[in-house]
Amino acid sequence: MATDYDAPRNKDDEQGHESLEALKSQRGGAQTALIDVEDGDTAEGIDLPGADLSGEELVVQVVPPREDEFTCSSCFLVRHRSQIAREGKGGLYCRDCEG
C-alpha cells in the first residue's frame, strides 16, 4: 500500500503514542552520570578541562637516548636507528615522516 507523506496528519493517529513525560516516568525518573573516582581522590585531584595549571610542577624522569636511538627532526619522536630514512641538514628523519 502506498503512503502519501505530503498529506496532512490526523490527530487520531498520534493519540496512540505516549507523551514524553509518560515515557520518562516509566524509565524511573531522572538519570545521573557517575564518575569513577578512587577513594583517596578529592576535588583537588580531579582536573577539569581549561583549568589553570600554571602553579603545578611536573615531576618526570628524563632518560637520555641510547646509542642505537635517534630523535626525528620532524616529529621529534625517539626512534631506533633502523628507522632512519634520511639524514639532512636539519638532522635525522624517520621513515614515517619521509614515507
Coordinates of C-alpha atoms in Angstrom, one line a residue:
M1 CA 0.0 0.0 0.0
A2 CA 1.4 3.4 -1.0
T3 CA 1.7 6.1 1.6
D4 CA 1.2 9.8 0.9
Y5 CA 3.8 11.6 3.0
D6 CA 2.6 15.0 1.9
A7 CA -0.9 14.6 3.2
P8 CA -1.8 16.3 6.4
R9 CA -1.6 14.2 9.5
N10 CA -4.6 13.3 11.6
K11 CA -4.6 13.8 15.3
D12 CA -6.3 10.5 15.8
D13 CA -3.2 8.7 14.5
E14 CA -1.0 10.3 17.1
Q15 CA -3.2 9.5 20.1
G16 CA -1.7 6.0 20.3
H17 CA 1.7 7.4 21.2
E18 CA 2.6 8.1 24.8
S19 CA 3.8 11.6 25.8
L20 CA 7.4 12.3 26.7
E21 CA 6.6 12.8 30.3
A22 CA 4.9 9.4 30.5
L23 CA 8.0 7.7 28.9
K24 CA 10.3 9.4 31.4
S25 CA 8.2 8.3 34.4
Q26 CA 8.3 4.7 33.1
R27 CA 12.1 4.8 33.0
G28 CA 12.3 5.7 36.7
G29 CA 12.8 9.4 36.7
A30 CA 16.0 11.3 36.1
Q31 CA 19.2 9.5 35.3
T32 CA 22.5 10.7 36.8
A33 CA 26.0 10.3 35.4
L34 CA 28.6 8.5 37.6
I35 CA 32.3 9.4 37.7
D36 CA 34.8 6.7 38.6
V37 CA 36.7 8.2 41.5
E38 CA 39.3 6.5 43.7
D39 CA 38.7 6.5 47.5
G40 CA 41.8 8.7 48.0
D41 CA 40.8 11.3 45.4
T42 CA 39.5 14.6 46.5
A43 CA 38.1 17.5 44.5
E44 CA 41.7 18.8 44.2
G45 CA 42.7 15.6 42.4
I46 CA 40.3 16.0 39.5
D47 CA 41.5 18.4 36.8
L48 CA 38.7 20.0 34.7
P49 CA 39.3 21.0 31.1
G50 CA 40.6 24.5 30.9
A51 CA 41.8 24.5 34.5
D52 CA 44.7 26.9 35.4
L53 CA 47.7 24.6 35.9
S54 CA 50.3 27.3 35.9
G55 CA 51.2 26.7 39.6
E56 CA 51.6 22.9 39.2
E57 CA 55.0 21.2 39.0
L58 CA 55.5 18.2 36.8
V59 CA 57.9 15.5 38.0
V60 CA 59.3 13.5 35.1
Q61 CA 62.4 11.3 34.9
V62 CA 64.3 12.2 31.7
V63 CA 66.2 9.3 30.2
P64 CA 68.9 10.2 27.6
P65 CA 68.7 8.5 24.2
R66 CA 70.7 5.3 23.9
E67 CA 73.5 4.7 21.3
D68 CA 71.1 2.9 19.0
E69 CA 68.4 5.6 19.1
F70 CA 67.9 9.0 17.4
T71 CA 65.3 11.8 17.6
C72 CA 63.5 12.6 14.4
S73 CA 63.8 16.2 13.4
S74 CA 60.3 16.3 12.0
C75 CA 58.1 14.5 14.6
F76 CA 60.6 14.7 17.5
L77 CA 59.9 11.1 18.5
V78 CA 62.8 8.9 19.7
R79 CA 63.2 6.1 17.2
H80 CA 65.6 3.1 16.7
R81 CA 68.4 3.7 14.3
S82 CA 66.9 1.2 11.9
Q83 CA 64.1 3.7 11.3
I84 CA 66.4 6.4 9.8
A85 CA 65.1 7.3 6.3
R86 CA 67.2 10.3 5.6
E87 CA 70.0 12.4 7.1
G88 CA 69.6 16.1 6.1
K89 CA 70.9 19.5 7.1
G90 CA 68.4 19.7 9.9
G91 CA 69.2 16.3 11.3
L92 CA 67.8 12.7 11.0
Y93 CA 64.4 11.9 9.7
C94 CA 62.4 8.7 10.4
R95 CA 60.6 6.5 7.8
D96 CA 57.1 7.7 8.9
C97 CA 57.9 11.3 8.2
E98 CA 59.6 10.6 4.9
G99 CA 57.1 8.0 3.8

